[in-house]
Short mmCIF file of C-alpha atoms and ligand atoms in Angstrom, two decimals:
data_model
loop_
_atom_site.label_atom_id
_atom_site.label_comp_id
_atom_site.label_asym_id
_atom_site.label_seq_id
_atom_site.Cartn_x
_atom_site.Cartn_y
_atom_site.Cartn_z
CA UNK W 83 -36.60 -89.03 -2.23
CA UNK W 84 -39.87 -90.14 -3.72
CA UNK W 85 -39.01 -92.51 -6.54
CA UNK W 86 -41.85 -91.32 -8.78
CA UNK W 87 -40.64 -87.76 -8.57
CA UNK W 88 -37.15 -89.01 -9.28
CA UNK W 89 -38.34 -90.92 -12.32
CA UNK W 90 -40.28 -87.92 -13.54
CA UNK W 91 -37.23 -85.70 -13.34
CA UNK W 92 -35.00 -88.31 -14.96
CA UNK W 93 -37.32 -88.42 -17.96
CA UNK W 94 -37.57 -84.65 -18.04
CA UNK W 95 -33.82 -84.28 -17.97
CA UNK W 96 -33.27 -86.47 -21.00
CA UNK W 97 -34.19 -83.44 -23.03
CA UNK W 98 -31.19 -81.19 -22.83
CA UNK W 99 -33.36 -78.27 -23.83
CA UNK W 100 -35.56 -78.62 -20.78
CA UNK W 101 -32.51 -79.50 -18.75
CA UNK W 102 -30.97 -76.17 -19.67
CA UNK W 103 -34.12 -74.34 -18.69
CA UNK W 104 -34.35 -75.97 -15.30
CA UNK W 105 -30.85 -75.70 -14.07
CA UNK W 106 -29.52 -72.99 -16.29
CA UNK W 107 -26.69 -75.15 -17.52
CA UNK W 108 -25.19 -74.27 -20.83
CA UNK W 109 -22.97 -76.24 -23.08
CA UNK W 110 -19.64 -74.51 -23.18
CA UNK W 111 -18.21 -77.04 -25.58
CA UNK W 112 -19.93 -75.19 -28.42
CA UNK W 113 -17.72 -72.18 -27.83
CA UNK W 114 -15.01 -73.03 -30.33
CA UNK W 115 -13.27 -69.70 -29.96
CA UNK W 116 -12.47 -70.40 -26.31
CA UNK W 117 -9.16 -71.96 -25.49
CA UNK W 118 -9.78 -74.58 -22.87
CA UNK W 119 -7.31 -75.76 -20.35
CA UNK W 120 -6.44 -79.36 -20.79
CA UNK W 121 -6.44 -80.51 -17.22
CA UNK W 122 -9.14 -80.82 -14.60
CA UNK W 123 -12.30 -82.40 -15.97
CA UNK W 124 -14.43 -82.01 -12.88
CA UNK W 125 -15.17 -78.99 -10.74
CA UNK W 126 -16.21 -79.20 -7.09
CA UNK W 127 -17.43 -75.92 -5.67
CA UNK W 128 -17.74 -74.80 -2.05
CA UNK W 129 -18.74 -71.46 -0.59
CA UNK W 130 -21.21 -68.68 -1.15
CA UNK W 131 -23.28 -66.67 -3.62
CA UNK W 132 -20.32 -65.70 -5.80
CA UNK W 133 -20.09 -69.37 -6.75
CA UNK W 134 -23.55 -70.79 -5.99
CA UNK W 135 -25.82 -72.01 -8.76
CA UNK W 136 -29.01 -72.71 -6.89
CA UNK W 137 -28.64 -74.92 -3.79
CA UNK W 138 -30.38 -72.37 -1.64
CA UNK W 139 -34.09 -73.06 -1.06
CA UNK W 140 -36.59 -70.98 -3.02
CA UNK W 141 -38.30 -69.63 0.07
CA UNK W 142 -34.99 -68.41 1.51
CA UNK W 143 -33.52 -66.27 -1.22
CA UNK W 144 -34.25 -63.39 -3.57
CA UNK W 145 -32.06 -65.18 -6.11
CA UNK W 146 -35.11 -67.31 -6.94
CA UNK W 147 -37.19 -64.21 -7.71
CA UNK W 148 -37.47 -61.86 -10.68
CA UNK W 149 -35.38 -59.99 -11.84
CA UNK W 150 -32.56 -62.43 -10.91
CA UNK W 151 -31.63 -64.59 -13.90
CA UNK W 152 -33.19 -62.33 -16.55
CA UNK W 153 -30.10 -62.43 -18.79
CA UNK W 154 -29.39 -66.13 -18.23
CA UNK W 155 -31.13 -68.54 -18.16
CA UNK W 156 -34.00 -66.09 -18.72
CA UNK W 157 -35.69 -66.64 -15.37
CA UNK W 158 -34.52 -66.98 -11.76
CA UNK W 159 -32.17 -69.96 -11.31
CA UNK W 160 -30.95 -69.36 -7.78
CA UNK W 161 -27.87 -67.50 -9.01
CA UNK W 162 -27.22 -64.14 -7.38
CA UNK W 163 -26.84 -62.24 -10.65
CA UNK W 164 -28.76 -61.36 -13.79
CA UNK W 165 -26.98 -64.33 -15.39
CA UNK W 166 -23.90 -66.46 -15.06
CA UNK W 167 -21.67 -66.34 -11.99
CA UNK W 168 -18.04 -67.15 -11.17
CA UNK W 169 -18.51 -70.94 -11.33
CA UNK W 170 -19.94 -70.76 -14.86
CA UNK W 171 -16.93 -68.83 -16.15
CA UNK W 172 -14.43 -71.08 -14.39
CA UNK W 173 -16.13 -74.16 -15.88
CA UNK W 174 -15.99 -72.52 -19.29
CA UNK W 175 -12.26 -71.93 -18.82
CA UNK W 176 -11.82 -75.63 -18.03
CA UNK W 177 -13.88 -76.52 -21.09
CA UNK W 178 -16.52 -78.39 -19.11
CA UNK W 179 -20.21 -77.82 -18.38
CA UNK W 180 -21.20 -76.03 -15.23
CA UNK W 181 -21.45 -78.76 -12.60
CA UNK W 182 -24.87 -79.46 -11.11
CA UNK W 183 -25.89 -78.00 -7.81
CA UNK W 184 -25.92 -80.59 -5.01
CA UNK W 185 -29.69 -80.11 -4.75
CA UNK W 186 -30.09 -81.86 -8.10
CA UNK W 187 -28.13 -84.99 -7.34
CA UNK W 188 -31.27 -87.04 -6.69
CA UNK W 189 -32.88 -85.99 -9.94
CA UNK W 190 -30.12 -86.56 -12.45
CA UNK W 191 -28.22 -89.65 -13.49
CA UNK W 192 -24.63 -90.33 -12.54
CA UNK W 193 -23.60 -89.51 -16.10
CA UNK W 194 -24.82 -85.94 -15.64
CA UNK W 195 -22.72 -85.54 -12.50
CA UNK W 196 -19.50 -86.17 -14.41
CA UNK W 197 -18.50 -82.51 -14.38
CA UNK W 198 -18.42 -82.43 -10.60
CA UNK W 199 -20.84 -80.80 -8.19
CA UNK W 200 -21.57 -77.45 -6.63
CA UNK W 201 -22.02 -77.43 -2.85
CA UNK W 202 -22.07 -73.63 -2.47
CA UNK W 203 -24.97 -71.88 -0.76
CA UNK W 204 -25.64 -68.14 -1.02
CA UNK W 205 -25.07 -66.23 2.19
CA UNK W 206 -22.70 -68.69 3.82
CA UNK W 207 -19.30 -68.24 5.40
CA UNK W 208 -16.69 -70.46 6.96
CA UNK W 209 -18.55 -69.83 10.23
CA UNK W 210 -22.31 -69.83 10.68
CA UNK W 211 -23.96 -66.79 9.12
CA UNK W 212 -27.50 -67.71 8.10
CA UNK W 213 -29.50 -70.42 9.82
CA UNK W 214 -30.94 -71.46 6.46
CA UNK W 215 -27.65 -72.22 4.71
CA UNK W 216 -24.92 -74.69 5.69
CA UNK W 217 -21.44 -73.30 6.45
CA UNK W 218 -18.40 -74.56 4.58
CA UNK W 219 -17.66 -77.34 7.09
CA UNK W 220 -21.12 -78.80 6.45
CA UNK W 221 -20.69 -78.38 2.68
CA UNK W 222 -17.46 -80.39 2.84
CA UNK W 223 -19.31 -83.03 4.89
CA UNK W 224 -21.88 -83.30 2.07
CA UNK W 225 -19.03 -83.80 -0.41
CA UNK W 226 -17.35 -86.40 1.80
CA UNK W 227 -20.58 -88.41 1.99
CA UNK W 228 -20.55 -88.82 -1.80
CA UNK W 229 -17.04 -90.23 -1.95
CA UNK W 230 -16.96 -93.92 -2.72
CA UNK W 231 -20.56 -93.62 -3.86
CA UNK W 232 -20.98 -91.09 -6.68
CA UNK W 233 -17.30 -90.14 -6.88
CA UNK W 234 -14.25 -92.30 -6.51
CA UNK W 235 -11.50 -90.85 -4.36
CA UNK W 236 -8.73 -92.14 -6.63
CA UNK W 237 -9.86 -91.73 -10.22
CA UNK W 238 -12.30 -88.83 -9.96
CA UNK W 239 -10.60 -86.49 -7.53
CA UNK W 240 -7.14 -86.53 -9.08
CA UNK W 241 -8.63 -85.07 -12.27
CA UNK W 242 -10.66 -82.45 -10.41
CA UNK W 243 -10.39 -78.82 -9.44
CA UNK W 244 -11.96 -77.45 -6.28
CA UNK W 245 -13.16 -73.85 -6.10
CA UNK W 246 -13.36 -72.53 -2.56
CA UNK W 247 -15.28 -69.25 -2.52
CA UNK W 248 -15.00 -67.17 0.65
CA UNK W 249 -16.30 -63.80 -0.50
CA UNK W 250 -16.95 -62.06 2.80
CA UNK W 251 -20.23 -63.20 4.39
CA UNK W 252 -18.41 -63.84 7.66
CA UNK W 253 -17.55 -60.14 7.68
CA UNK W 254 -20.94 -58.76 6.61
CA UNK W 255 -22.46 -60.92 9.32
CA UNK W 256 -19.91 -59.60 11.85
CA UNK W 257 -20.77 -56.01 10.92
CA UNK W 258 -24.53 -56.69 10.95
CA UNK W 259 -24.17 -57.95 14.53
CA UNK W 260 -22.55 -54.62 15.49
CA UNK W 261 -19.47 -56.35 16.81
CA UNK W 262 -16.36 -54.29 17.54
CA UNK W 263 -14.58 -52.79 14.52
CA UNK W 264 -11.40 -52.61 16.62
CA UNK W 265 -11.53 -56.39 17.11
CA UNK W 266 -12.08 -57.11 13.42
CA UNK W 267 -8.40 -58.01 12.75
CA UNK W 268 -8.66 -60.78 15.36
CA UNK W 269 -11.77 -62.09 13.65
CA UNK W 270 -10.05 -61.90 10.23
CA UNK W 271 -7.31 -64.17 11.57
CA UNK W 272 -9.97 -66.62 12.80
CA UNK W 273 -11.68 -66.64 9.38
CA UNK W 274 -8.39 -67.33 7.56
CA UNK W 275 -7.42 -70.01 10.12
CA UNK W 276 -10.76 -71.75 9.57
CA UNK W 277 -10.28 -71.42 5.79
CA UNK W 278 -6.89 -73.12 6.19
CA UNK W 279 -8.53 -76.03 8.05
CA UNK W 280 -11.07 -76.35 5.22
CA UNK W 281 -8.34 -76.33 2.56
CA UNK W 282 -6.36 -78.98 4.46
CA UNK W 283 -9.45 -81.13 4.76
CA UNK W 284 -10.26 -80.92 1.03
CA UNK W 285 -6.69 -81.89 0.23
CA UNK W 286 -6.79 -84.78 2.71
CA UNK W 287 -9.98 -86.02 1.01
CA UNK W 288 -8.02 -86.35 -2.23
CA UNK W 289 -8.41 -83.05 -4.09
CA UNK W 290 -5.03 -82.18 -5.53
CA UNK W 291 -5.92 -78.94 -7.27
CA UNK W 292 -7.60 -76.25 -5.24
CA UNK W 293 -8.32 -72.68 -6.31
CA UNK W 294 -9.26 -70.03 -3.81
CA UNK W 295 -10.23 -66.47 -4.76
CA UNK W 296 -8.84 -63.55 -2.82
CA UNK W 297 -11.50 -61.42 -1.13
CA UNK W 298 -12.91 -58.82 -3.51
CA UNK W 299 -12.62 -55.17 -2.42
CA UNK W 300 -15.62 -55.31 -0.07
CA UNK W 301 -15.32 -51.57 0.55
CA UNK W 302 -16.24 -51.03 -3.13
CA UNK W 303 -19.43 -53.13 -3.10
CA UNK W 304 -22.43 -50.81 -3.61
CA UNK W 305 -23.74 -51.80 -0.17
CA UNK W 306 -20.63 -50.37 1.48
CA UNK W 307 -19.77 -47.43 -0.75
CA UNK W 308 -20.67 -43.81 -0.02
CA UNK W 309 -20.98 -40.86 -2.43
CA UNK W 310 -17.22 -40.45 -1.92
CA UNK W 311 -16.65 -43.90 -3.41
CA UNK W 312 -15.02 -47.00 -1.97
CA UNK W 313 -14.53 -47.39 1.77
CA UNK W 314 -10.74 -47.52 2.11
CA UNK W 315 -10.87 -48.53 5.76
CA UNK W 316 -12.83 -51.64 4.83
CA UNK W 317 -10.50 -52.36 1.90
CA UNK W 318 -7.47 -52.12 4.20
CA UNK W 319 -9.03 -54.90 6.31
CA UNK W 320 -9.68 -56.89 3.13
CA UNK W 321 -5.99 -56.52 2.25
CA UNK W 322 -5.10 -57.89 5.66
CA UNK W 323 -7.30 -60.94 5.01
CA UNK W 324 -5.72 -61.42 1.59
CA UNK W 325 -2.15 -61.18 2.89
CA UNK W 326 -2.92 -63.82 5.55
CA UNK W 327 -4.50 -65.99 2.87
CA UNK W 328 -1.41 -65.71 0.67
CA UNK W 329 0.76 -66.82 3.59
CA UNK W 330 -1.49 -69.82 4.20
CA UNK W 331 -1.41 -70.84 0.54
CA UNK W 332 2.39 -70.51 0.41
CA UNK W 333 2.68 -72.59 3.57
CA UNK W 334 0.34 -75.31 2.30
CA UNK W 335 2.11 -75.52 -1.08
CA UNK W 336 5.43 -75.85 0.69
CA UNK W 337 4.08 -78.56 2.99
CA UNK W 338 2.53 -80.58 0.19
CA UNK W 339 5.82 -80.19 -1.75
CA UNK W 340 3.93 -79.28 -4.91
CA UNK W 341 1.63 -76.62 -6.25
CA UNK W 342 -1.71 -77.74 -4.99
CA UNK W 343 -3.29 -74.42 -4.08
CA UNK W 344 -3.66 -71.32 -6.26
CA UNK W 345 -5.15 -67.93 -5.46
CA UNK W 346 -7.55 -66.41 -8.00
CA UNK W 347 -6.86 -62.71 -7.66
CA UNK W 348 -10.37 -61.26 -7.50
CA UNK W 349 -9.19 -58.22 -5.52
CA UNK W 350 -7.02 -56.80 -8.27
CA UNK W 351 -9.37 -57.87 -11.06
CA UNK W 352 -12.30 -56.02 -9.42
CA UNK W 353 -10.09 -52.98 -8.77
CA UNK W 354 -8.78 -52.86 -12.34
CA UNK W 355 -12.30 -52.98 -13.78
CA UNK W 356 -13.63 -50.33 -11.39
CA UNK W 357 -10.67 -48.07 -12.21
CA UNK W 358 -10.82 -48.60 -15.98
CA UNK W 359 -14.65 -48.63 -16.03
CA UNK W 360 -14.30 -51.80 -18.05
CA UNK W 361 -12.04 -54.57 -19.15
CA UNK W 362 -9.03 -52.47 -20.05
CA UNK W 363 -7.84 -48.85 -19.77
CA UNK W 364 -9.97 -46.56 -21.93
CA UNK W 365 -12.71 -49.13 -22.56
CA UNK W 366 -15.27 -47.07 -20.54
CA UNK W 367 -17.76 -49.91 -20.74
CA UNK W 368 -19.36 -49.06 -17.40
CA UNK W 369 -20.21 -45.36 -17.08
CA UNK W 370 -20.79 -45.55 -13.31
CA UNK W 371 -19.18 -48.81 -12.19
CA UNK W 372 -20.18 -48.46 -8.52
CA UNK W 373 -23.88 -48.08 -9.37
CA UNK W 374 -25.73 -51.42 -9.42
CA UNK W 375 -28.23 -52.29 -12.14
CA UNK W 376 -30.84 -53.43 -9.62
CA UNK W 377 -31.09 -50.69 -7.00
CA UNK W 378 -33.05 -50.83 -3.78
CA UNK W 379 -34.36 -54.07 -2.31
CA UNK W 380 -33.61 -56.16 -5.38
CA UNK W 381 -36.10 -58.99 -5.95
CA UNK W 382 -38.56 -57.79 -3.30
CA UNK W 383 -42.06 -56.37 -3.67
CA UNK W 384 -44.27 -54.55 -1.17
CA UNK W 385 -47.70 -55.71 0.14
CA UNK W 386 -49.36 -54.32 -2.98
CA UNK W 387 -46.97 -56.18 -5.26
CA UNK W 388 -45.04 -53.09 -6.34
CA UNK W 389 -41.30 -53.52 -6.89
CA UNK W 390 -39.08 -52.29 -4.07
CA UNK W 391 -36.27 -51.82 -6.57
CA UNK W 392 -35.49 -50.11 -9.86
CA UNK W 393 -33.71 -51.70 -12.81
CA UNK W 394 -31.26 -50.22 -15.28
CA UNK W 395 -32.10 -50.44 -18.98
CA UNK W 396 -29.27 -52.79 -19.88
CA UNK W 397 -27.57 -55.11 -17.36
CA UNK W 398 -24.57 -55.28 -19.70
CA UNK W 399 -23.91 -51.61 -18.94
CA UNK W 400 -23.45 -52.32 -15.23
CA UNK W 401 -20.61 -54.00 -13.35
CA UNK W 402 -22.67 -54.68 -10.24
CA UNK W 403 -26.05 -56.36 -10.37
CA UNK W 404 -27.21 -55.67 -6.80
CA UNK W 405 -25.58 -54.30 -3.65
CA UNK W 406 -23.16 -57.22 -3.39
CA UNK W 407 -22.87 -59.13 -6.66
CA UNK W 408 -21.45 -58.51 -10.15
CA UNK W 409 -23.59 -58.82 -13.26
CA UNK W 410 -22.90 -61.58 -15.76
CA UNK W 411 -21.05 -58.94 -17.81
CA UNK W 412 -19.09 -58.04 -14.67
CA UNK W 413 -18.05 -61.67 -14.15
CA UNK W 414 -17.18 -62.01 -17.80
CA UNK W 415 -14.79 -59.06 -17.53
CA UNK W 416 -13.35 -60.34 -14.23
CA UNK W 417 -12.42 -63.63 -15.90
CA UNK W 418 -11.12 -61.81 -18.95
CA UNK W 419 -8.88 -59.59 -16.77
CA UNK W 420 -7.70 -62.68 -14.87
CA UNK W 421 -7.13 -64.26 -18.28
CA UNK W 422 -3.74 -65.70 -18.98
CA UNK W 423 -2.44 -65.32 -15.43
CA UNK W 424 -5.30 -67.48 -14.14
CA UNK W 425 -4.86 -70.11 -16.85
CA UNK W 426 -1.14 -70.23 -16.11
CA UNK W 427 -1.65 -70.64 -12.37
CA UNK W 428 -4.28 -73.35 -12.85
CA UNK W 429 -2.05 -75.19 -15.31
CA UNK W 430 0.75 -75.24 -12.74
CA UNK W 431 -1.48 -77.08 -10.28
C1 LIG F 727 -20.85 -75.25 10.97
O1 LIG F 727 -22.21 -75.52 11.27
C2 LIG F 727 -22.42 -76.56 12.20
C3 LIG F 727 -23.93 -76.75 12.34
O2 LIG F 727 -24.53 -75.54 12.67
C4 LIG F 727 -21.77 -76.23 13.53
O3 LIG F 727 -21.93 -77.30 14.42
C5 LIG F 727 -20.27 -75.97 13.30
O4 LIG F 727 -19.66 -75.55 14.50
C6 LIG F 727 -20.08 -74.91 12.23
N1 LIG F 727 -18.65 -74.82 11.91
C7 LIG F 727 -17.94 -73.72 12.12
C8 LIG F 727 -16.50 -73.77 11.74
O5 LIG F 727 -18.43 -72.69 12.55
C1 LIG F 728 -26.96 -52.66 14.97
O1 LIG F 728 -27.02 -51.24 15.04
C2 LIG F 728 -28.04 -50.67 14.21
C3 LIG F 728 -27.89 -49.15 14.25
O2 LIG F 728 -27.52 -48.72 15.52
C4 LIG F 728 -29.41 -51.17 14.71
O3 LIG F 728 -30.44 -50.63 13.89
C5 LIG F 728 -29.44 -52.68 14.64
O4 LIG F 728 -30.65 -53.17 15.17
C6 LIG F 728 -28.28 -53.30 15.40
N1 LIG F 728 -28.25 -54.72 15.16
C7 LIG F 728 -28.08 -55.63 16.13
C8 LIG F 728 -28.08 -57.06 15.70
O5 LIG F 728 -27.90 -55.33 17.31
C1 LIG F 729 -15.98 -47.99 6.37
O1 LIG F 729 -15.87 -49.31 6.87
C2 LIG F 729 -15.56 -49.37 8.24
C3 LIG F 729 -15.28 -50.82 8.58
O2 LIG F 729 -16.29 -51.66 8.13
C4 LIG F 729 -16.72 -48.78 9.03
O3 LIG F 729 -16.44 -48.83 10.40
C5 LIG F 729 -16.93 -47.33 8.58
O4 LIG F 729 -18.07 -46.80 9.22
C6 LIG F 729 -17.11 -47.24 7.08
N1 LIG F 729 -17.07 -45.86 6.66
C7 LIG F 729 -18.02 -45.32 5.93
C8 LIG F 729 -17.83 -43.90 5.54
O5 LIG F 729 -19.03 -45.93 5.59
C1 LIG F 730 9.29 -74.89 3.52
O1 LIG F 730 9.35 -75.83 4.57
C2 LIG F 730 10.64 -76.10 5.06
C3 LIG F 730 10.53 -77.16 6.15
O2 LIG F 730 9.64 -78.16 5.78
C4 LIG F 730 11.26 -74.84 5.58
O3 LIG F 730 12.62 -75.10 5.98
C5 LIG F 730 11.26 -73.76 4.52
O4 LIG F 730 11.71 -72.55 5.05
C6 LIG F 730 9.84 -73.56 3.99
N1 LIG F 730 9.87 -72.61 2.89
C7 LIG F 730 9.02 -71.62 2.81
C8 LIG F 730 9.12 -70.74 1.62
O5 LIG F 730 8.14 -71.42 3.64
#
């Protein structure tokens, strides 16, 4: 990395105002009304766009184009949402700042990496999906390379939480390649087996607290719904994935003779919100929860520069932002539904 550029960014980043604008990091410590878990003080994040905060290159993703990021930080930040994503809300729950994306590690000082690091790249899976984004094995390699350098295996990792986001890109890629639906259960087993290897590896590297979300109801994502609503066939396959994942987590916890791994139950949180049209029964916050705020080819324009998408008036009135991702408001409600059960399961780790 060019040292002048590095110096320039270091100076720039001294101002936390500018810092916030660049990376979209907020200070969660100012939220006095939030009850923070006393526990993990660093967050290491692996996976895909549900957790990513901007590793993906600008040329490779719509998440770096308007209207992504309009709610927070006010312009595109590489997050696949109008604002904050899963990682931001988990960090808030821990009472720490959102960790920097790996991409920024050359530009910020060690002090600013004290909340951990985000290795997630939008579009990735446990297997190769996009040529432009590294799969989870490669992401863990990147993490491993920093051990003993930026992070110490003993003191840093024992006070850390890992978030391992596997939200379904392996499956959307499988479907996009027109591979056999009948053989999908075999592939699901392969995905969960590979996830197990990744979890074992993270634990072997020294991470003692590891949270892994269940797959969301993929059959309810706007991209896969029909006028009749959610695709139950797809959701049945998602349930198969989630039951295998639960078995793996139970097995790993038994083997490590302690609670090391916890599932974050996205499936039921998504389902509850879609059913209740909001956070709780009767809240009716989202009039049409399956309708995304940004409809069409979100973030793309045609040759004449005209938008290939339409936007809703208020992103807070929508659960989904685009065909695949929740809005910031959606994520906020997901974490609020997970609430106490999530805090309790993370505290047990
Ligand atoms: C991850 O990506 C690397 C590089 O493309 C590849 O060699 C490796 O086989 C991939 N891992 C898995 C589990 O697919
Ligand atoms: C998959 O099938 C669709 C519809 O038949 C077709 O448009 C598409 O090109 C196919 N994709 C691949 C990768 O073969
Ligand atoms: C539902 O999902 C399954 C599995 O992905 C797919 O084969 C089927 O065509 C989908 N059904 C509808 C109505 O889209
Ligand atoms: C835990 O592992 C032991 C052997 O190490 C086995 O006997 C026991 O059945 C396992 N328990 C569960 C719940 O898997």
